[in-house]
Short mmCIF file of C-alpha atoms and ligand atoms in Angstrom, two decimals:
data_model
loop_
_atom_site.label_atom_id
_atom_site.label_comp_id
_atom_site.label_asym_id
_atom_site.label_seq_id
_atom_site.Cartn_x
_atom_site.Cartn_y
_atom_site.Cartn_z
CA MET A 415 0.00 0.00 0.00
CA GLY A 416 1.01 3.59 -0.28
CA LYS A 417 2.79 3.55 -3.62
CA ASN A 418 0.52 5.93 -5.48
CA MET A 419 -1.02 7.72 -2.55
CA ARG A 420 -1.15 11.50 -2.86
CA LYS A 421 -2.04 12.11 0.77
CA ALA A 422 -2.52 10.21 4.01
CA ILE A 423 -5.71 11.07 5.87
CA LEU A 424 -6.13 9.92 9.45
CA ALA A 425 -9.59 9.23 10.83
CA GLU A 426 -10.72 11.59 13.61
CA LYS A 427 -10.51 8.74 16.09
CA ASP A 428 -6.83 8.32 15.22
CA MET A 429 -5.90 11.89 16.10
CA PRO A 430 -3.26 11.69 18.87
CA ALA A 431 -4.88 11.86 22.32
CA GLN A 432 -1.63 12.74 24.12
CA TRP A 433 1.13 15.25 23.57
CA TYR A 434 4.75 14.12 23.71
CA ASN A 435 7.08 15.88 26.13
CA ILE A 436 10.69 15.58 24.97
CA ALA A 437 11.96 16.91 28.32
CA ALA A 438 11.30 13.36 29.61
CA ASP A 439 14.00 11.96 27.32
CA PHE A 440 16.85 14.44 27.71
CA LYS A 441 19.99 13.03 29.34
CA THR A 442 20.83 16.40 30.86
CA PRO A 443 18.05 18.56 32.35
CA LEU A 444 17.10 21.97 30.98
CA SER A 445 18.50 25.02 32.77
CA PRO A 446 15.71 26.54 34.89
CA PRO A 447 14.15 29.90 33.98
CA LEU A 448 15.28 32.70 36.29
CA HIS A 449 13.43 35.58 37.90
CA PRO A 450 14.04 38.76 35.83
CA VAL A 451 15.04 40.82 38.87
CA THR A 452 16.50 38.44 41.48
CA HIS A 453 18.00 35.98 38.95
CA GLN A 454 16.88 33.13 41.24
CA PRO A 455 15.21 30.03 39.72
CA LEU A 456 11.50 30.68 39.22
CA GLY A 457 8.85 29.08 41.36
CA PRO A 458 5.26 28.41 40.25
CA ALA A 459 4.12 31.41 42.36
CA ASP A 460 6.17 33.74 40.14
CA LEU A 461 4.23 32.66 37.07
CA ALA A 462 0.78 32.35 38.63
CA PRO A 463 -0.22 35.99 37.92
CA ILE A 464 0.24 35.48 34.17
CA PHE A 465 -0.40 31.78 33.40
CA PRO A 466 -3.03 29.23 34.45
CA LEU A 467 -1.77 26.57 36.85
CA GLU A 468 -2.11 23.70 34.39
CA ILE A 469 0.10 25.57 31.88
CA ILE A 470 2.73 26.20 34.57
CA LYS A 471 2.71 22.47 35.39
CA GLN A 472 3.22 21.62 31.74
CA GLU A 473 6.03 24.16 31.49
CA VAL A 474 8.10 22.26 34.07
CA SER A 475 6.80 18.73 33.47
CA THR A 476 9.09 15.80 32.75
CA GLU A 477 6.21 13.34 32.13
CA ARG A 478 6.71 11.76 28.72
CA TYR A 479 3.06 11.86 27.65
CA ILE A 480 0.39 14.37 28.65
CA GLU A 481 -3.30 13.81 27.91
CA ILE A 482 -5.00 16.20 25.51
CA PRO A 483 -8.26 17.11 27.28
CA GLU A 484 -11.43 15.92 25.50
CA GLU A 485 -12.67 19.50 25.07
CA VAL A 486 -9.41 20.46 23.36
CA GLN A 487 -9.56 17.39 21.13
CA ASP A 488 -13.11 18.32 20.13
CA LYS A 489 -12.07 21.82 19.07
CA LEU A 490 -8.95 20.60 17.29
CA LYS A 491 -11.11 18.19 15.28
CA LEU A 492 -12.58 21.18 13.49
CA TYR A 493 -9.48 20.99 11.29
CA ARG A 494 -7.44 18.02 12.54
CA PRO A 495 -6.15 15.48 11.74
CA ILE A 496 -4.47 17.39 8.93
CA PRO A 497 -3.42 15.39 5.84
CA LEU A 498 0.21 14.59 5.06
CA PHE A 499 0.76 15.24 1.36
CA ARG A 500 3.27 13.61 -0.93
CA ALA A 501 4.80 16.38 -3.07
CA VAL A 502 4.61 14.35 -6.26
CA GLU A 503 4.68 17.33 -8.61
CA LEU A 504 7.52 19.04 -6.74
CA GLU A 505 9.55 15.82 -6.95
CA LYS A 506 8.98 15.81 -10.74
CA ALA A 507 9.93 19.48 -11.06
CA LEU A 508 13.19 18.76 -9.22
CA ASP A 509 13.78 15.48 -11.08
CA THR A 510 14.83 13.94 -7.77
CA PRO A 511 14.70 10.32 -6.63
CA ALA A 512 13.88 11.60 -3.13
CA HIS A 513 10.36 11.29 -1.77
CA ILE A 514 9.12 14.61 -0.42
CA TYR A 515 6.19 14.98 2.00
CA TYR A 516 4.59 17.98 3.65
CA LYS A 517 2.24 18.51 6.54
CA HIS A 518 -0.12 21.39 5.70
CA GLU A 519 -0.76 23.32 8.92
CA GLY A 520 -2.04 26.23 6.82
CA LEU A 521 -5.35 24.33 6.58
CA SER A 522 -6.44 25.50 10.02
CA PRO A 523 -9.06 28.30 10.02
CA SER A 524 -6.52 30.81 11.39
CA GLY A 525 -4.15 29.79 8.61
CA SER A 526 -1.23 28.48 10.65
CA HIS A 527 -0.05 25.90 13.16
CA LYS A 528 -0.52 28.45 15.97
CA SER A 529 -4.14 27.36 16.48
CA ASN A 530 -2.85 24.08 17.96
CA THR A 531 -1.57 25.83 21.07
CA ALA A 532 -4.03 28.77 21.07
CA ILE A 533 -6.93 26.34 21.55
CA ALA A 534 -5.18 24.46 24.36
CA GLN A 535 -4.15 27.66 26.15
CA ALA A 536 -7.63 29.20 25.86
CA TYR A 537 -9.11 26.00 27.27
CA TYR A 538 -6.90 25.92 30.39
CA ASN A 539 -7.59 29.62 30.95
CA LYS A 540 -11.33 29.13 30.68
CA LYS A 541 -11.20 26.19 33.05
CA GLU A 542 -9.40 28.26 35.67
CA GLY A 543 -11.73 31.25 35.38
CA THR A 544 -9.75 33.66 33.20
CA ARG A 545 -12.09 36.19 31.54
CA ARG A 546 -9.57 38.06 29.44
CA ILE A 547 -6.19 37.23 27.83
CA ALA A 548 -3.58 39.79 26.76
CA THR A 549 -1.05 38.89 24.11
CA GLU A 550 1.26 40.31 21.47
CA THR A 551 1.42 39.65 17.76
CA GLY A 552 3.92 40.54 15.07
CA ALA A 553 2.62 39.77 11.63
CA GLY A 554 -0.72 38.69 13.09
CA GLN A 555 -0.80 34.88 12.87
CA TRP A 556 -0.59 34.30 16.60
CA GLY A 557 -3.09 37.07 17.31
CA SER A 558 -5.54 35.56 14.83
CA ALA A 559 -5.13 32.08 16.28
CA LEU A 560 -5.76 33.33 19.82
CA CYS A 561 -8.75 35.49 18.83
CA LEU A 562 -10.37 32.46 17.19
CA ALA A 563 -9.66 30.35 20.29
CA GLY A 564 -11.10 33.20 22.38
CA THR A 565 -14.43 33.03 20.55
CA MET A 566 -14.45 29.24 20.91
CA PHE A 567 -14.21 29.47 24.70
CA GLY A 568 -15.83 32.86 25.37
CA ILE A 569 -12.70 34.73 26.48
CA GLU A 570 -11.99 38.38 25.58
CA ILE A 571 -8.66 38.78 23.75
CA LYS A 572 -6.56 41.94 23.82
CA VAL A 573 -3.82 42.00 21.20
CA TYR A 574 -0.82 44.33 21.23
CA MET A 575 0.16 44.33 17.57
CA VAL A 576 3.61 45.60 16.55
CA LYS A 577 2.89 49.04 15.06
CA VAL A 578 4.70 48.52 11.79
CA SER A 579 2.54 45.43 11.08
CA TYR A 580 -0.60 47.12 12.38
CA ASN A 581 -0.14 49.77 9.69
CA GLN A 582 1.09 47.46 6.94
CA LYS A 583 -1.23 44.49 7.53
CA PRO A 584 -4.78 45.79 8.09
CA LEU A 585 -6.25 42.52 6.79
CA ARG A 586 -4.80 40.45 9.64
CA ARG A 587 -6.06 43.05 12.10
CA LEU A 588 -9.54 42.85 10.57
CA LEU A 589 -9.48 39.06 10.84
CA MET A 590 -8.71 39.35 14.57
CA GLU A 591 -11.49 41.91 15.00
CA THR A 592 -13.94 39.72 13.09
CA TRP A 593 -13.31 37.03 15.69
CA GLY A 594 -14.01 39.60 18.40
CA GLY A 595 -10.46 40.54 19.42
CA LYS A 596 -9.46 44.03 20.63
CA VAL A 597 -6.37 45.11 18.72
CA VAL A 598 -4.10 48.05 19.50
CA ALA A 599 -0.85 49.20 17.86
CA SER A 600 2.20 48.67 20.07
CA PRO A 601 3.78 50.72 21.59
CA SER A 602 0.36 51.83 22.82
CA PRO A 603 -0.97 54.40 25.29
CA ASP A 604 -2.69 51.52 27.14
CA THR A 605 0.30 50.50 29.31
CA GLU A 606 2.89 52.30 31.39
CA TYR A 607 5.69 50.74 29.34
CA GLY A 608 4.02 51.75 26.06
CA ARG A 609 3.50 55.31 27.28
CA ALA A 610 7.16 55.55 28.33
CA VAL A 611 8.36 54.38 24.91
CA LEU A 612 6.01 56.81 23.14
CA ALA A 613 7.18 59.70 25.32
CA ARG A 614 10.77 59.01 24.25
CA ASP A 615 9.95 58.27 20.61
CA PRO A 616 6.40 59.05 19.39
CA ASP A 617 7.16 57.48 15.99
CA CYS A 618 8.49 54.21 17.38
CA GLU A 619 7.41 51.38 15.06
CA GLY A 620 7.50 48.78 17.81
CA SER A 621 8.96 45.29 18.01
CA LEU A 622 7.81 41.90 19.18
CA GLY A 623 9.84 42.26 22.37
CA MET A 624 8.10 45.58 23.17
CA ALA A 625 4.65 44.15 22.49
CA ILE A 626 5.39 41.24 24.85
CA SER A 627 6.35 43.72 27.56
CA GLU A 628 3.03 45.54 27.10
CA ALA A 629 0.92 42.38 27.15
CA VAL A 630 2.65 41.03 30.26
CA GLU A 631 2.17 44.36 32.04
CA ASP A 632 -1.54 44.28 31.11
CA ALA A 633 -1.91 40.77 32.56
CA MET A 634 -0.02 41.69 35.75
CA GLN A 635 -2.28 44.71 36.32
CA ARG A 636 -5.64 42.99 36.08
CA GLU A 637 -7.13 40.28 38.24
CA ASP A 638 -9.33 38.88 35.45
CA THR A 639 -6.54 38.79 32.85
CA LYS A 640 -3.78 36.33 31.99
CA TYR A 641 -1.09 36.35 29.34
CA ALA A 642 -0.48 33.87 26.50
CA LEU A 643 2.62 33.33 24.37
CA GLY A 644 2.47 31.71 20.93
CA SER A 645 5.98 30.28 20.72
CA VAL A 646 9.27 29.72 22.61
CA LEU A 647 7.97 28.19 25.86
CA ASN A 648 7.95 24.45 26.67
CA HIS A 649 4.17 24.15 26.93
CA VAL A 650 3.75 25.71 23.47
CA ILE A 651 6.09 23.14 21.92
CA LEU A 652 4.30 20.41 23.86
CA HIS A 653 0.99 21.42 22.24
CA GLN A 654 2.63 21.52 18.82
CA THR A 655 3.88 17.92 19.08
CA ILE A 656 0.51 16.87 17.69
CA ILE A 657 2.00 17.85 14.30
CA GLY A 658 4.92 15.44 14.56
CA LEU A 659 2.87 12.66 16.14
CA GLU A 660 0.25 12.78 13.37
CA THR A 661 2.99 12.87 10.75
CA GLN A 662 4.60 9.73 12.15
CA LYS A 663 1.32 7.81 11.88
CA GLN A 664 0.80 9.08 8.34
CA LEU A 665 4.31 8.12 7.22
CA GLU A 666 3.43 4.59 8.32
CA MET A 667 0.35 4.73 6.09
CA PHE A 668 2.69 5.62 3.23
CA GLY A 669 5.02 2.79 4.28
CA GLU A 670 7.85 5.28 4.78
CA LYS A 671 10.44 6.17 7.43
CA ALA A 672 11.65 9.77 7.58
CA ASP A 673 15.32 10.25 6.77
CA ILE A 674 15.15 14.01 7.06
CA VAL A 675 12.63 16.22 8.87
CA ILE A 676 12.66 19.96 8.19
CA ALA A 677 10.81 22.97 9.63
CA CYS A 678 11.29 26.73 9.69
CA HIS A 679 12.41 28.36 12.92
CA GLY A 680 11.21 31.63 14.44
CA GLY A 681 10.76 31.07 18.16
CA GLY A 682 10.93 27.32 17.67
CA SER A 683 7.38 26.11 18.29
CA ASN A 684 6.56 24.46 14.96
CA PHE A 685 10.07 23.09 14.56
CA GLY A 686 10.04 21.79 18.13
CA GLY A 687 6.58 20.26 17.83
CA PHE A 688 7.29 18.72 14.45
CA ALA A 689 10.77 17.37 15.24
CA ALA A 690 10.46 16.34 18.92
CA PRO A 691 8.65 13.02 18.30
CA PHE A 692 11.34 12.09 15.74
CA VAL A 693 14.18 13.14 18.05
CA GLY A 694 12.48 11.08 20.77
CA ASP A 695 12.53 8.01 18.52
CA ASN A 696 16.21 8.66 17.79
CA LEU A 697 16.90 8.74 21.52
CA ARG A 698 14.74 5.82 22.62
CA LYS A 699 14.24 3.56 19.61
CA GLY A 700 17.50 3.86 17.68
CA ALA A 701 15.85 5.69 14.77
CA ARG A 702 18.17 7.92 12.74
CA THR A 703 16.10 10.79 11.43
CA LYS A 704 18.03 13.97 10.75
CA CYS A 705 16.10 17.03 11.98
CA ILE A 706 16.95 20.41 10.45
CA ALA A 707 15.72 23.85 11.57
CA ILE A 708 15.79 26.56 8.91
CA GLU A 709 16.02 30.20 9.97
CA PRO A 710 16.39 33.49 8.09
CA PHE A 711 19.91 34.73 7.38
CA SER A 712 18.97 38.12 8.84
CA CYS A 713 17.76 36.76 12.19
CA PRO A 714 20.01 33.73 12.78
CA SER A 715 19.56 32.90 16.46
CA LEU A 716 20.48 29.20 16.13
CA THR A 717 23.39 29.49 13.69
CA LYS A 718 24.94 32.73 14.97
CA GLY A 719 23.40 33.40 18.38
CA ARG A 720 24.99 32.76 21.75
CA LEU A 721 23.66 30.17 24.21
CA ALA A 722 23.02 32.29 27.29
CA TYR A 723 20.40 33.46 29.75
CA ASP A 724 18.42 36.28 28.13
CA PHE A 725 15.08 38.03 28.38
CA GLY A 726 12.25 37.04 26.08
CA ASP A 727 11.06 40.65 25.83
CA THR A 728 12.68 44.03 25.31
CA ALA A 729 11.85 45.67 28.64
CA GLY A 730 13.31 42.80 30.69
CA MET A 731 10.02 42.07 32.46
CA VAL A 732 9.68 38.39 31.62
CA PRO A 733 11.83 35.58 33.04
CA LEU A 734 15.36 34.89 31.84
CA VAL A 735 15.61 31.68 29.87
CA MET A 736 18.62 29.74 28.60
CA MET A 737 18.47 30.00 24.83
CA HIS A 738 20.37 30.74 21.65
CA THR A 739 19.90 34.48 21.42
CA LEU A 740 20.95 37.48 19.36
CA GLY A 741 20.31 39.74 22.37
CA HIS A 742 16.93 40.94 23.59
CA ASP A 743 17.15 44.35 21.97
CA TYR A 744 18.27 43.08 18.58
CA MET A 745 16.04 44.64 15.88
CA PRO A 746 15.92 42.24 12.92
CA PRO A 747 15.68 43.70 9.40
CA GLY A 748 12.13 43.87 8.02
CA ILE A 749 12.02 40.58 6.12
CA HIS A 750 8.61 39.44 4.91
CA ALA A 751 8.66 36.32 7.06
CA GLY A 752 7.49 38.39 10.05
CA GLY A 753 6.94 35.28 12.16
CA LEU A 754 10.66 34.49 12.03
CA ARG A 755 11.82 37.88 13.36
CA TYR A 756 12.46 36.92 16.97
CA HIS A 757 15.76 37.40 18.78
CA GLY A 758 15.81 34.07 20.59
CA ALA A 759 15.12 30.36 20.22
CA ALA A 760 12.99 28.09 22.38
CA PRO A 761 14.92 26.63 25.34
CA LEU A 762 13.88 23.11 24.21
CA VAL A 763 15.20 23.71 20.70
CA SER A 764 18.36 25.37 22.06
CA HIS A 765 18.94 22.33 24.26
CA MET A 766 18.46 19.94 21.33
CA LEU A 767 20.97 21.93 19.28
CA GLN A 768 23.48 22.05 22.12
CA GLU A 769 23.21 18.26 22.56
CA ASN A 770 23.68 17.72 18.80
CA LEU A 771 20.23 16.17 18.44
CA ILE A 772 19.30 18.55 15.61
CA GLU A 773 20.95 20.76 12.99
CA ALA A 774 20.31 24.36 11.99
CA ARG A 775 20.82 26.30 8.77
CA ALA A 776 20.13 29.86 7.64
CA VAL A 777 18.73 30.83 4.23
CA HIS A 778 18.32 34.12 2.42
CA GLN A 779 14.96 35.74 1.72
CA LYS A 780 15.12 35.53 -2.09
CA ALA A 781 16.14 31.88 -2.07
CA SER A 782 13.18 31.12 0.18
CA PHE A 783 10.78 32.88 -2.21
CA ASP A 784 12.32 31.00 -5.17
CA ALA A 785 11.35 27.85 -3.29
CA ALA A 786 7.88 29.16 -2.41
CA VAL A 787 7.05 29.97 -6.03
CA LEU A 788 8.35 26.66 -7.34
CA PHE A 789 6.25 24.94 -4.68
CA ALA A 790 3.14 26.97 -5.56
CA LYS A 791 3.57 26.22 -9.26
CA SER A 792 3.98 22.50 -8.69
CA GLU A 793 1.81 21.72 -5.64
CA GLY A 794 -0.71 24.56 -5.92
CA PHE A 795 -0.79 25.61 -2.27
CA LEU A 796 0.56 29.11 -1.62
CA PRO A 797 3.00 29.03 1.31
CA ALA A 798 3.50 31.70 3.97
CA PRO A 799 6.90 33.42 3.68
CA GLU A 800 7.88 31.75 6.96
CA SER A 801 7.05 28.26 5.69
CA SER A 802 9.05 28.96 2.54
CA HIS A 803 12.23 28.63 4.57
CA ALA A 804 11.36 24.98 5.26
CA ILE A 805 10.55 24.43 1.59
CA ARG A 806 13.97 25.85 0.66
CA GLY A 807 15.57 23.39 3.07
CA ALA A 808 13.60 20.45 1.66
CA ILE A 809 14.38 21.40 -1.94
CA ASP A 810 18.10 21.69 -1.17
CA GLU A 811 18.09 18.19 0.35
CA ALA A 812 16.13 16.82 -2.62
CA LEU A 813 18.64 18.37 -5.03
CA LYS A 814 21.47 16.65 -3.15
CA CYS A 815 19.63 13.36 -3.76
CA GLN A 816 19.34 14.24 -7.43
CA LYS A 817 23.13 14.44 -7.62
CA SER A 818 23.87 11.40 -5.47
CA GLY A 819 20.98 9.24 -6.65
CA GLU A 820 19.91 8.57 -3.05
CA LYS A 821 16.20 7.92 -2.47
CA LYS A 822 15.79 9.75 0.81
CA THR A 823 12.47 10.44 2.45
CA ILE A 824 12.24 14.15 3.20
CA VAL A 825 9.37 15.54 5.29
CA PHE A 826 8.71 19.20 5.96
CA ASN A 827 6.19 21.27 7.83
CA LEU A 828 4.19 23.81 5.83
CA THR A 829 3.31 26.10 8.74
CA GLY A 830 0.86 28.42 7.04
CA HIS A 831 -0.76 29.74 3.88
CA GLY A 832 0.41 32.95 2.25
CA TYR A 833 -2.88 34.58 1.23
CA PHE A 834 -2.28 37.56 3.54
CA ASP A 835 1.24 37.98 2.18
CA MET A 836 0.52 38.83 -1.43
CA ALA A 837 2.37 42.16 -1.12
CA ALA A 838 5.53 40.17 -0.44
CA TYR A 839 4.84 37.96 -3.47
CA GLU A 840 4.26 41.08 -5.53
CA LYS A 841 7.71 42.36 -4.56
CA TYR A 842 9.27 39.03 -5.45
CA LEU A 843 7.47 38.74 -8.78
CA SER A 844 8.43 42.28 -9.79
CA GLY A 845 12.08 41.68 -8.89
CA GLN A 846 12.13 44.12 -5.98
CA LEU A 847 12.71 41.68 -3.14
CA GLU A 848 16.00 42.26 -1.32
CA ASP A 849 18.37 40.02 0.54
CA TYR A 850 19.70 41.42 3.80
CA GLU A 851 23.35 40.93 4.66
CA TYR A 852 24.17 39.27 7.95
CA PRO A 853 23.85 42.22 10.39
CA ALA A 854 27.10 41.42 12.18
CA GLU A 855 27.55 44.81 13.87
CA ALA A 856 23.98 45.05 15.20
CA ILE A 857 24.19 41.52 16.61
CA HIS A 858 27.59 42.20 18.16
CA GLN A 859 26.10 45.30 19.82
CA SER A 860 23.03 43.59 21.23
CA LEU A 861 25.02 40.58 22.45
CA SER A 862 27.22 42.93 24.45
CA LYS A 863 24.09 43.88 26.41
CA LEU A 864 23.13 40.38 27.57
CA PRO A 865 22.15 40.31 31.24
CA GLN A 866 24.99 39.26 33.56
CA VAL A 867 23.85 36.11 35.31
C1 PLP B 415 4.64 32.14 13.84
C2 PLP B 415 4.91 31.42 12.59
C3 PLP B 415 6.13 30.76 12.36
C4 PLP B 415 7.28 30.80 13.31
O1 PLP B 415 7.04 30.48 14.63
P1 PLP B 415 7.65 29.22 15.36
O2 PLP B 415 7.30 29.40 16.77
O3 PLP B 415 9.13 29.22 15.11
O4 PLP B 415 7.01 28.03 14.76
C5 PLP B 415 6.27 30.06 11.19
N1 PLP B 415 5.30 30.02 10.26
C6 PLP B 415 4.13 30.63 10.44
C7 PLP B 415 3.09 30.54 9.37
C8 PLP B 415 3.89 31.35 11.61
O5 PLP B 415 2.72 31.95 11.78
#
């Protein structure tokens, strides 16, 4: 079976009912997060004002499997299980003996993988009585995912949207508002931190780190409000492991074993959730799948960053975590893959890289759009600029097979669709898209300001 299959479709009853927690299988434990002011290891009480208890438990858990609550499974089944596609036409276009597969997370109603964790986080908040959640969004994918999850569970969502995106991407903002979210441009007059930034620089265009600072302040100020993060943290990656777990079942339906697994890397949540089940099989079952994270050349936290304790936000309000970082006030160039413009990498992904369990590569913007357009012309689906980095990685591996004649099985994660990114495609198609050089000086500067721990 499986020879001429175009896609593997799991029945609803075969959707994974547990998440996989890779922290259970590490030989060396993760370094603990530290309090932003005292630099002492965090206790649950430090996080209780901003996260529900169940999320805090998951953040520090070393249980290998964690049940997905029935209510979360029910909501996920709106769009899951998601098919695993064989990229037959892309293989032909590349004339490669490799088999290429992709998981299409852009088929969720919010358009990206971020719904997988937004739904789980909204559920735990609802269960513990949260009435309102504050969050940040860059390009708008995380904000959209959380606003949709908010309507599912009857929670008000307040989104601090990085000002430059707020002005450039009104469609994403309107999507969030359609789902009932309250969206404000960050820096905003709604928080003390935002007002301070605006007083210094009224034209400040904002950054993801600033928007996080505003959302956390909002959640700290109000009894009825918690905070939610769409990437980086352990519980987010835990929720995203449903991607990798489904993919493993579907590869079996195809009669295949993955040689290479590839995903793009911004904060690390889709890469972590896609790769962790494969890394787990490498650790426990002697499998030998190579897992590769692909990041943008202009924001290369894994390939050029330093492994150190750093803040996740710009104001230094959130805990210090051990991660590959470019420095918390690094301002990445304005590449179109907005979801990949984050200064750090998830602690779980950083740990996997440090232990040589995964590899990382950086690609340029134009090369990623070359890949996106070839993919769109062969497979039809229009990828998000972020996802295009993974496609570039998969195509490069398939081209190596074309030279060597090896029949590898290459699997990548298509994190989102690109229908809100047509302005970026327009630039590419009219030859105006630019590559950014590696911003060595800016990174050197921001790394010199790492907190001394
Ligand atoms: C947010 C986002 C990413 C990057 O985030 P990770 O946490 O690294 O997965 C990638 N692709 C899309 C479509 C996104 O929305």
